[in-house]
Amino acid sequence: MDLPLFGLVPKASLSIALGVVIHSLITIARNPRGACIPTLLYRACLVLLLVLPAIWLRVVNSNVVEPYLDEVFHVPQAVRYLAGRWREWDDKITTPPGLYIISYLILDKPGLIRSFICGLVGGFGSLENLTATLRETNALAIFAIAYFVAECRQYLEHRAAPGKERQPLAPWPSLYALHSGFNVIMFPAIFFFSGLYYTDLWSLVAVLNAYKIHLDRVAHARDGLSVRRVAMALCAGIQALAMRQTNVFWVVVYLGGLQAVDAVKSLPASEPSQDDAKTTSQQGPPGTRFEEVLRTSPYAYLRYWAAGNIHDPSLADATFFDMILLATSLVVAVLCNLPRVLAQVWPEVLVLGVFGGFVAWNGGVVLGDKSNHVATIHLAQMLYIWPLFVFFSAPLLVGYVIPVLSYLYRVASRLPWNMRKQPIKTGVYLPCPCGVQHSLSPHIAWYRCKTAMSYLLVGVSLAMAAGIVHLNTIIHPFTLADNRHYMFYVFRYTILKHPAVKYLLVPVYVICQRLCWQLLCGCSHLGLAETTCHSCPLRSFNCSGAVPERVHSYHSSPSSPSKESVASKKSPATDDNAKKPVGPLAKEASKDVVAPDTLQGPSSDSQRSAQPLSTALLWLLATALSLVTAPLVEPRYFIVPWVMWRMLVPAWRLHDCRDDTPLGPFYHGSDGAGAGKTATGRRGPLAALNWLGQRVDLRLFVETVWFTAINVVTMYMFIYRPYVWRDAEGNVLDEGRLQRFMW
């Protein structure tokens, strides 16, 4: 008797799931103590993620038997390749044949992949059966996407760990990385197209594969040049090009740029001359403040940057001036060390050469139908991307709601009519809503300068967005001609509703851009770090009165210290003279001391750390190049930028709410006894949530529910709300075929 669940799951998914379970048992048998719980969680989630897309695939195959929309072109072309007719090509197809080659490797009878997964489907009967079979290959792509996202996130967390405290790469990803991988495949655009035969999923797999190989090269850079890894990087880059032309920007610009930055940073420390050593010991490295840059000799900066000491602060501490310094220092460092950089990035350069040869041979970037897919400059794409990110990633903004509410509550509680009579204090201290006094100099000066710069950037962003909207709003004819896509209704009820609507959306674009950028800054922004005043606008001021390292760097030394200073610094873990927090701070600090087997949660600093500024800027550049050349606006085009952005978002931890905050009584009880208990020993109603939120990233669970809700709605609209095209007179068009709503 067949179980209903097994009847819904494809044979390929069951085969891989069985292999995952067997591998889990072998791993647990080898290391029953250390690998039991994390491995079981890891493998269980991998098996679970195979089931959900498989169910969606079966539903689609049962209700949409014939090829739908772009499948009308992809399925016959795959049939030609399966039949061995390699020279036949449909001119309506604009992407390279990578998807059909993968289908051939999986479905061809003597194929190794087919034999490995124990057979996907029996023989090929009718076109409908072959369509269902080809769709099943995208279910395999879902498994690969989740695997690569978890692995890439693991590498990013490993790279964020301090150098001297960096441990070997763990054999399994962290819970945050694992859950992020699961949420990525639940992303509505990815999950929806896992049931159709489109190129987007395998194109994403190719980019993620190249990204993982790059991170592996960086992690093993100290081992020397590896021919195997370099060859794998070259093959992965060409494979990404074979899936989609715009992948060249992600392989060459993003990955090549990251490889160049790593090559510069890994330059060996050179012995300074006596004069240089004397000057450095007396004055320190060149400063990074604007006035210091104006006063310092340009030769000092050139010599400093040429040694590989580029200015690459954490994204959480970066300003617009840091971006200028980063770009300048990186250009100088690359030009002064060009042979070493080329030795590291030559696979990406060769991929660029292959792409150039393809363009010369094809007479253009687009294959097939060049008339309807003319490359153009569409800058408005970089405005549309931010509301899309905010809509789909709205659960990640939960971390901003709590500190904002807490801050407003503290400000309101200290208004004149709410405050008790207190003596007015005078001096060089500024009252802060969090109750902590901060010195005016240099803290307030640095904060005010950064705030003024932020307001200036917002004004410039508004002006640029308004100019783009006025001069470069392009609406492709396909967008208005096809009412099966959701983007048709988005444009119809926003930009096309009234000429003034597109200008009214300019502030929305800028606000969404700021939110997406701040999410990359991690837990330390907007008072989210446990080492800062949770509700204080002076987010970088430590409650113990210590000056943050970034403030020191703005007034004395750069945030990117020299290689000699880094090498001479003593590890904080082994510094016996390091200052330890006392009093209430000691209790807060003790919460961060986690047992080694629980460091996989968001308590690990490496998971909550923001990425370097160079990584974010290279991502922004690759995203812009891949989008502004496309005149058509489709959510599918934003899949790769969103996935790469989502992997860079750090983990977040729910911070302990104090008794004087709006949520404090819910955590600690009405009398605020602390530790989640009241004076009678009872816990607040949210104490369990507080305990869990300090150990896992609660946003991921909300994100899972949010994606599931969107997927349920879009699946229902696609399957159960079909319609028929009719003309103005009511006559049936397109031979009465059912039309369906989709992304």
XYZ file of C-alpha atoms in Angstrom, residues 73-655:
583
model
C 10.114 27.339 -26.323
C 12.247 25.549 -23.720
C 10.636 22.099 -23.854
C 10.925 21.570 -27.651
C 14.530 22.780 -27.567
C 15.328 20.287 -24.811
C 13.692 17.564 -26.933
C 16.042 18.424 -29.804
C 19.064 18.069 -27.544
C 17.792 14.791 -26.110
C 17.392 13.540 -29.680
C 20.972 14.546 -30.496
C 20.055 17.400 -32.862
C 22.608 19.816 -31.442
C 22.649 22.249 -34.368
C 18.942 23.067 -34.295
C 18.037 26.224 -32.402
C 14.819 28.168 -31.843
C 15.366 31.838 -32.645
C 12.840 32.861 -30.003
C 15.189 31.660 -27.239
C 17.552 34.380 -26.000
C 19.566 32.491 -23.342
C 22.470 30.031 -23.855
C 21.791 26.280 -23.957
C 23.064 25.457 -20.470
C 19.644 24.352 -19.219
C 19.193 21.861 -22.049
C 22.673 20.429 -21.579
C 21.933 19.796 -17.895
C 18.648 18.136 -18.836
C 20.511 15.962 -21.317
C 23.036 14.887 -18.677
C 20.267 14.023 -16.232
C 17.710 12.432 -18.543
C 19.822 10.763 -21.209
C 19.702 7.005 -20.691
C 23.456 6.361 -20.542
C 23.972 9.490 -18.420
C 25.906 9.108 -15.176
C 23.649 11.476 -13.258
C 20.582 9.489 -14.235
C 22.092 6.250 -13.017
C 23.254 7.947 -9.801
C 19.752 9.004 -8.767
C 18.421 5.528 -9.600
C 16.373 6.639 -12.597
C 14.199 9.704 -12.754
C 11.269 8.553 -14.888
C 10.686 5.624 -17.220
C 10.535 6.036 -20.981
C 9.409 9.118 -22.822
C 5.862 8.709 -23.996
C 4.054 11.855 -25.057
C 5.099 15.467 -24.934
C 3.104 15.934 -21.733
C 5.090 13.237 -19.931
C 8.345 14.753 -21.143
C 7.254 18.188 -19.909
C 6.686 16.780 -16.427
C 10.056 15.058 -16.571
C 11.883 18.218 -17.565
C 10.163 20.152 -14.798
C 11.490 17.630 -12.341
C 15.043 18.749 -13.026
C 14.198 22.074 -11.377
C 13.264 20.193 -8.208
C 16.850 18.949 -8.185
C 18.008 22.553 -8.612
C 16.135 23.462 -5.423
C 18.241 20.968 -3.486
C 21.440 22.405 -4.957
C 20.399 25.990 -4.148
C 19.760 25.208 -0.484
C 23.059 23.353 -0.206
C 25.149 26.104 -1.792
C 23.488 28.891 0.221
C 24.152 27.093 3.509
C 27.743 26.349 2.528
C 28.436 29.903 1.316
C 26.964 31.365 4.477
C 29.198 29.038 6.494
C 32.267 30.357 4.672
C 31.159 33.958 5.270
C 30.773 33.340 8.997
C 34.145 31.630 9.121
C 35.763 34.581 7.355
C 34.181 37.058 9.794
C 35.808 35.357 12.781
C 38.899 37.108 14.223
C 42.108 35.982 12.543
C 43.937 34.560 15.534
C 40.811 33.003 16.992
C 39.635 31.567 13.695
C 38.878 27.893 14.007
C 38.947 25.327 11.207
C 35.858 25.257 9.036
C 33.082 23.332 10.774
C 31.919 20.102 9.114
C 28.353 21.396 8.991
C 26.788 24.857 8.595
C 25.422 26.789 11.539
C 21.738 26.779 12.318
C 21.494 30.315 10.951
C 23.146 29.265 7.692
C 20.961 26.185 7.443
C 17.726 28.048 8.067
C 18.792 30.781 5.648
C 19.321 28.154 2.966
C 15.841 26.783 3.581
C 14.281 30.258 3.443
C 16.069 31.066 0.198
C 14.398 28.169 -1.598
C 11.091 29.345 -0.125
C 11.627 32.752 -1.760
C 8.420 33.099 -3.824
C 10.095 33.612 -7.197
C 12.414 30.635 -6.637
C 9.800 28.301 -5.184
C 7.232 29.109 -7.866
C 9.540 28.422 -10.812
C 10.709 25.151 -9.278
C 7.525 23.694 -10.759
C 8.173 25.007 -14.280
C 10.925 24.391 -16.811
C 12.712 27.748 -16.719
C 16.395 28.668 -16.777
C 16.406 30.795 -13.624
C 16.995 28.109 -11.009
C 19.906 26.367 -12.697
C 21.373 29.770 -13.520
C 21.307 30.562 -9.802
C 22.919 27.204 -9.036
C 25.765 28.007 -11.415
C 26.395 31.400 -9.779
C 26.263 29.924 -6.272
C 28.652 27.171 -7.297
C 31.129 29.765 -8.556
C 30.672 31.755 -5.344
C 31.344 28.724 -3.152
C 34.496 27.914 -5.103
C 35.666 31.509 -4.663
C 35.067 31.381 -0.898
C 36.927 28.089 -0.738
C 39.875 29.658 -2.575
C 39.930 32.555 -0.114
C 39.681 30.244 2.896
C 42.684 28.232 1.671
C 44.690 31.157 0.294
C 47.449 30.575 2.848
C 47.990 27.082 1.472
C 49.338 28.561 -1.742
C 48.095 28.437 -5.313
C 45.966 25.348 -5.928
C 45.680 24.252 -9.539
C 42.570 22.245 -8.731
C 40.723 25.191 -7.194
C 41.762 27.529 -9.997
C 40.552 25.039 -12.611
C 37.284 24.628 -10.734
C 36.824 28.410 -10.649
C 37.386 28.616 -14.401
C 34.949 25.787 -15.153
C 32.342 27.244 -12.797
C 32.600 30.644 -14.481
C 32.115 29.176 -17.952
C 29.223 27.082 -16.668
C 27.555 30.234 -15.301
C 27.954 31.909 -18.697
C 26.339 28.895 -20.351
C 23.200 29.487 -18.275
C 22.658 33.236 -18.731
C 24.634 36.104 -20.241
C 24.207 38.460 -17.278
C 26.030 35.982 -15.045
C 29.240 37.427 -16.449
C 28.785 40.378 -14.100
C 28.541 38.119 -11.063
C 31.516 35.991 -12.039
C 33.835 38.704 -13.351
C 32.821 41.846 -11.461
C 31.624 40.468 -8.119
C 33.751 37.353 -7.661
C 36.712 38.778 -9.562
C 36.553 41.959 -7.498
C 36.388 40.010 -4.248
C 39.347 37.921 -5.362
C 41.336 41.073 -6.158
C 40.550 42.566 -2.743
C 41.666 39.371 -1.034
C 44.850 39.285 -3.116
C 45.719 42.813 -1.991
C 44.888 42.164 1.651
C 47.000 39.004 1.712
C 50.165 40.772 0.578
C 53.096 39.798 2.805
C 54.163 42.450 5.279
C 57.318 44.190 4.061
C 60.097 45.419 6.313
C 59.853 49.220 6.565
C 62.903 51.402 6.233
C 64.378 53.136 9.271
C 62.880 56.485 8.302
C 59.470 54.938 7.683
C 59.602 53.020 10.953
C 60.562 56.167 12.854
C 57.781 58.178 11.227
C 55.197 55.461 11.836
C 56.148 55.074 15.488
C 55.883 58.819 16.075
C 52.822 59.721 14.022
C 51.116 56.412 13.321
C 49.562 55.455 9.988
C 47.840 58.160 7.926
C 44.507 59.271 9.338
C 41.148 58.656 7.709
C 39.258 61.780 8.730
C 38.519 64.301 6.011
C 40.629 67.051 7.587
C 43.484 64.611 8.188
C 43.447 63.547 4.555
C 43.709 67.187 3.490
C 46.660 67.835 5.811
C 48.613 64.647 5.091
C 50.981 64.280 2.171
C 49.518 62.228 -0.719
C 52.802 60.315 -0.927
C 52.238 58.947 2.571
C 48.901 57.512 1.535
C 50.232 56.102 -1.726
C 53.058 54.334 0.072
C 50.705 53.064 2.764
C 48.089 51.770 0.320
C 50.661 50.287 -2.049
C 51.681 47.903 0.732
C 48.174 46.423 0.684
C 46.749 48.432 3.596
C 43.526 49.362 1.844
C 40.832 51.207 3.745
C 38.089 48.579 4.073
C 36.100 49.093 7.296
C 33.099 47.113 8.367
C 29.895 48.116 6.639
C 28.350 48.945 10.018
C 30.962 51.686 10.577
C 31.313 52.993 7.025
C 30.364 56.423 5.736
C 30.332 57.901 2.260
C 33.848 59.238 2.806
C 34.958 55.674 3.611
C 33.628 54.590 0.218
C 35.807 57.182 -1.495
C 38.860 56.121 0.498
C 38.153 52.457 -0.252
C 37.893 53.023 -3.998
C 41.054 55.148 -4.062
C 43.125 52.836 -1.884
C 41.986 49.756 -3.801
C 42.922 51.239 -7.177
C 46.360 52.236 -5.865
C 46.959 48.843 -4.263
C 45.904 46.920 -7.382
C 48.027 49.017 -9.748
C 51.069 48.753 -7.492
C 50.667 44.984 -7.141
C 49.242 44.151 -10.561
C 51.237 40.914 -11.174
C 50.093 39.409 -7.882
C 46.490 40.436 -8.461
C 46.454 39.002 -11.991
C 47.875 35.752 -10.657
C 44.776 35.476 -8.465
C 42.070 36.723 -10.833
C 43.207 35.223 -14.141
C 40.342 32.652 -14.149
C 37.835 35.522 -14.030
C 39.790 37.407 -16.708
C 39.700 34.318 -18.923
C 35.938 34.014 -18.393
C 35.620 37.629 -19.516
C 37.635 36.763 -22.628
C 35.328 33.834 -23.375
C 32.324 36.121 -23.048
C 33.928 38.666 -25.369
C 34.563 35.934 -27.928
C 30.934 34.838 -27.698
C 29.702 38.397 -28.284
C 31.997 38.768 -31.303
C 30.854 35.423 -32.747
C 27.144 36.038 -32.085
C 27.119 39.653 -33.168
C 25.602 40.724 -29.856
C 24.835 39.610 -26.330
C 21.337 38.234 -26.975
C 20.789 34.937 -28.743
C 17.818 34.486 -31.056
C 15.165 37.194 -30.854
C 17.364 40.304 -30.772
C 14.627 42.711 -31.901
C 12.549 42.397 -28.718
C 15.524 42.154 -26.352
C 17.714 45.105 -27.198
C 20.213 46.005 -24.497
C 19.564 49.496 -23.158
C 20.315 51.667 -20.154
C 17.443 51.262 -17.716
C 18.546 52.986 -14.504
C 15.062 52.780 -13.013
C 15.720 49.089 -12.356
C 17.954 50.189 -9.470
C 14.939 51.953 -7.977
C 12.464 49.098 -8.368
C 14.761 46.595 -6.684
C 14.552 48.159 -3.210
C 10.753 48.008 -2.676
C 10.852 44.438 -3.946
C 13.544 43.549 -1.401
C 11.673 45.260 1.433
C 8.400 43.541 0.545
C 9.840 40.041 0.449
C 12.309 40.585 3.316
C 9.928 42.487 5.590
C 10.386 39.949 8.443
C 14.070 40.847 8.607
C 13.064 44.378 9.618
C 11.710 43.119 12.941
C 15.034 44.053 14.501
C 14.314 47.711 13.747
C 10.877 47.798 15.334
C 11.941 46.932 18.889
C 14.678 49.581 19.355
C 12.584 52.276 17.681
C 9.612 51.593 19.973
C 11.898 51.402 22.970
C 13.599 54.663 22.047
C 10.280 56.468 21.583
C 9.094 55.121 24.913
C 12.212 56.361 26.684
C 11.954 59.786 25.094
C 8.272 60.060 26.018
C 8.928 58.949 29.587
C 11.480 61.737 30.000
C 9.361 64.576 28.708
C 8.989 67.475 31.172
C 5.497 66.477 32.271
C 6.552 62.839 32.775
C 9.882 63.360 34.498
C 10.347 63.700 38.210
C 11.977 66.847 39.467
C 15.695 66.377 39.082
C 18.542 68.860 39.472
C 19.747 70.292 36.188
C 23.274 69.141 35.464
C 25.707 71.371 33.679
C 29.067 70.662 32.183
C 30.392 68.823 29.184
C 27.784 66.071 29.239
C 24.771 65.682 27.028
C 21.597 64.118 28.513
C 20.696 60.943 26.676
C 17.270 59.254 26.698
C 18.916 56.028 27.844
C 20.054 57.666 31.078
C 23.769 57.465 30.311
C 25.903 60.588 30.097
C 28.172 60.907 27.089
C 31.068 63.280 26.644
C 30.669 65.989 24.048
C 34.129 65.467 22.596
C 35.084 63.524 20.605
C 31.976 61.345 20.729
C 29.261 63.863 19.956
C 31.314 65.592 17.285
C 31.828 62.298 15.477
C 28.169 61.383 15.807
C 26.957 64.775 14.585
C 29.326 64.658 11.630
C 28.106 61.226 10.610
C 24.462 62.246 11.063
C 24.934 65.331 8.909
C 26.600 63.213 6.238
C 23.650 60.799 6.330
C 21.150 63.614 5.808
C 23.232 64.960 2.948
C 23.308 61.537 1.289
C 19.545 61.204 1.656
C 19.058 64.539 -0.089
C 21.414 63.577 -2.908
C 19.663 60.201 -3.226
C 16.267 61.872 -3.518
C 17.542 64.198 -6.230
C 19.165 61.370 -8.190
C 16.078 59.157 -7.900
C 13.840 61.973 -9.098
C 16.122 62.570 -12.076
C 16.120 58.877 -12.990
C 12.335 58.705 -12.739
C 11.929 61.769 -14.937
C 14.477 60.864 -17.605
C 14.795 57.086 -17.620
C 11.434 55.472 -16.856
C 11.140 52.732 -19.490
C 8.068 50.520 -19.807
C 8.656 47.563 -22.107
C 5.797 46.636 -24.477
C 5.803 43.087 -23.073
C 4.990 44.483 -19.611
C 1.751 46.046 -20.832
C 0.814 43.343 -23.333
C 0.693 40.358 -20.970
C -1.754 40.485 -18.069
C -0.667 37.069 -16.807
C 2.251 38.572 -14.874
C 1.873 40.379 -11.563
C 4.151 43.164 -12.791
C 1.424 44.142 -15.272
C -0.867 45.031 -12.377
C 1.915 46.666 -10.358
C 2.650 49.099 -13.189
C -1.012 49.539 -14.051
C -2.038 50.630 -10.560
C 1.076 52.647 -9.681
C 3.170 54.328 -12.365
C 0.505 54.253 -15.083
C -2.323 55.305 -12.768
C -1.338 58.978 -12.858
C 1.747 60.828 -14.149
C 2.466 62.152 -10.650
C 2.544 58.718 -9.003
C 6.021 57.890 -10.244
C 7.355 61.038 -8.563
C 5.495 60.304 -5.335
C 7.250 56.935 -5.211
C 10.707 58.554 -5.096
C 10.792 58.780 -1.253
C 9.633 55.162 -1.092
C 12.581 54.080 -3.236
C 15.064 55.961 -1.049
C 13.614 54.715 2.240
C 13.602 51.120 1.022
C 17.185 51.485 -0.185
C 18.269 52.740 3.231
C 16.504 49.872 4.976
C 18.101 47.247 2.740
C 21.527 48.797 3.200
C 21.147 49.018 6.983
C 20.155 45.355 7.153
C 23.604 44.533 5.806
C 25.132 46.523 8.668
C 24.027 43.857 11.097
C 23.091 43.840 14.728
C 25.289 46.781 15.721
C 23.220 49.358 13.835
C 20.404 51.465 15.288
C 21.302 50.438 18.799
C 20.862 46.724 18.217
C 24.177 45.584 19.674
C 24.208 44.206 23.167
C 27.336 46.240 23.916
C 25.579 49.550 23.260
C 22.716 51.484 24.725
C 19.804 49.614 23.182
C 17.588 52.641 22.685
C 20.178 55.351 22.432
C 20.575 57.294 19.172
C 24.289 57.412 19.930
C 24.434 53.767 18.955
C 28.212 53.360 19.080
C 28.721 54.667 22.631
C 29.495 51.890 25.059
C 27.556 52.121 28.300
C 30.730 51.527 30.279
C 32.071 54.848 29.071
C 34.717 53.331 26.813
C 35.330 55.030 23.499
C 34.446 52.744 20.573
C 37.304 51.666 18.373
C 35.730 53.349 15.375
C 35.683 56.713 17.200
C 39.385 56.336 17.918
C 40.013 55.576 14.274
C 38.298 58.763 13.186
C 40.530 60.849 15.399
C 43.834 59.039 15.451
C 44.326 56.053 13.173
C 42.551 54.431 10.239
C 40.068 51.644 10.731
C 42.187 49.414 8.534
C 45.456 49.160 10.477
C 48.729 48.304 8.871
C 49.890 44.735 8.546
C 52.699 45.380 11.028
C 50.311 46.737 13.651
C 47.925 43.844 13.127
C 50.705 41.310 13.452
C 51.980 42.914 16.648
C 48.615 43.111 18.378
C 47.983 40.656 21.139
C 44.927 38.456 20.881
C 42.090 39.636 23.131
C 41.520 36.071 24.249
C 45.045 35.838 25.675
C 45.440 39.371 27.026
C 45.589 39.088 30.804
C 45.505 42.841 31.224
C 42.375 43.336 29.150
C 39.675 45.270 30.901
C 36.767 43.176 32.049
C 33.310 44.628 32.605
C 32.112 44.887 36.153
C 28.727 45.235 37.791
C 25.714 44.998 35.498
C 27.937 44.892 32.455
C 29.524 41.706 33.700
C 26.117 40.040 33.744
C 25.422 41.188 30.207
C 28.836 40.005 29.052
C 28.363 36.632 30.686
C 25.431 36.002 28.391
C 27.780 35.981 25.435
C 29.942 33.237 26.926
C 28.510 30.234 25.151
C 29.598 26.657 25.296
C 31.563 25.462 22.270
C 28.770 23.185 21.106
C 26.246 26.047 21.027
C 28.285 28.555 19.045
C 26.260 27.712 15.955
C 23.467 30.016 17.098
C 23.317 33.804 16.740
C 25.361 34.164 19.936
C 28.434 33.830 17.758
C 29.921 37.222 16.892
C 30.994 35.953 13.472
C 27.349 35.416 12.522
C 26.279 38.873 13.702
C 29.224 40.684 12.110
C 28.693 42.861 9.068
C 30.665 42.208 5.912
C 33.449 44.538 4.738
C 32.495 47.636 2.817
C 34.200 46.304 -0.313
C 31.866 43.295 -0.432
C 28.746 45.464 -0.288
C 29.993 47.885 -2.947
C 30.981 45.075 -5.311
C 27.554 43.499 -4.820
C 25.922 46.832 -5.627
C 28.056 47.247 -8.751
C 27.324 43.728 -10.037
C 23.615 44.181 -9.333
C 23.516 47.465 -11.215
C 25.329 46.060 -14.249
C 23.069 43.003 -14.423
C 19.824 44.994 -14.132
C 20.290 48.316 -15.913
C 20.918 46.536 -19.225
C 17.468 44.868 -19.139
C 14.516 46.957 -20.372
C 11.984 44.392 -19.130
C 11.063 44.370 -15.423
C 10.447 40.867 -14.076
C 10.877 39.449 -10.559
C 12.931 36.617 -12.059
C 15.686 39.091 -12.893
C 16.021 39.993 -9.205
C 16.550 36.417 -7.991
C 20.361 36.362 -8.118
C 20.780 39.873 -6.606
C 18.373 39.020 -3.794
C 20.034 35.692 -2.959
C 23.507 37.248 -2.899
C 22.186 40.097 -0.733
C 20.344 37.699 1.577
C 23.501 35.694 2.245
C 25.270 38.874 3.381
C 22.592 39.761 5.960
C 24.034 38.977 9.418
C 22.210 37.165 12.171
C 20.230 39.058 14.777
C 19.667 38.355 18.450
C 16.694 39.452 20.515
C 18.185 41.652 23.215
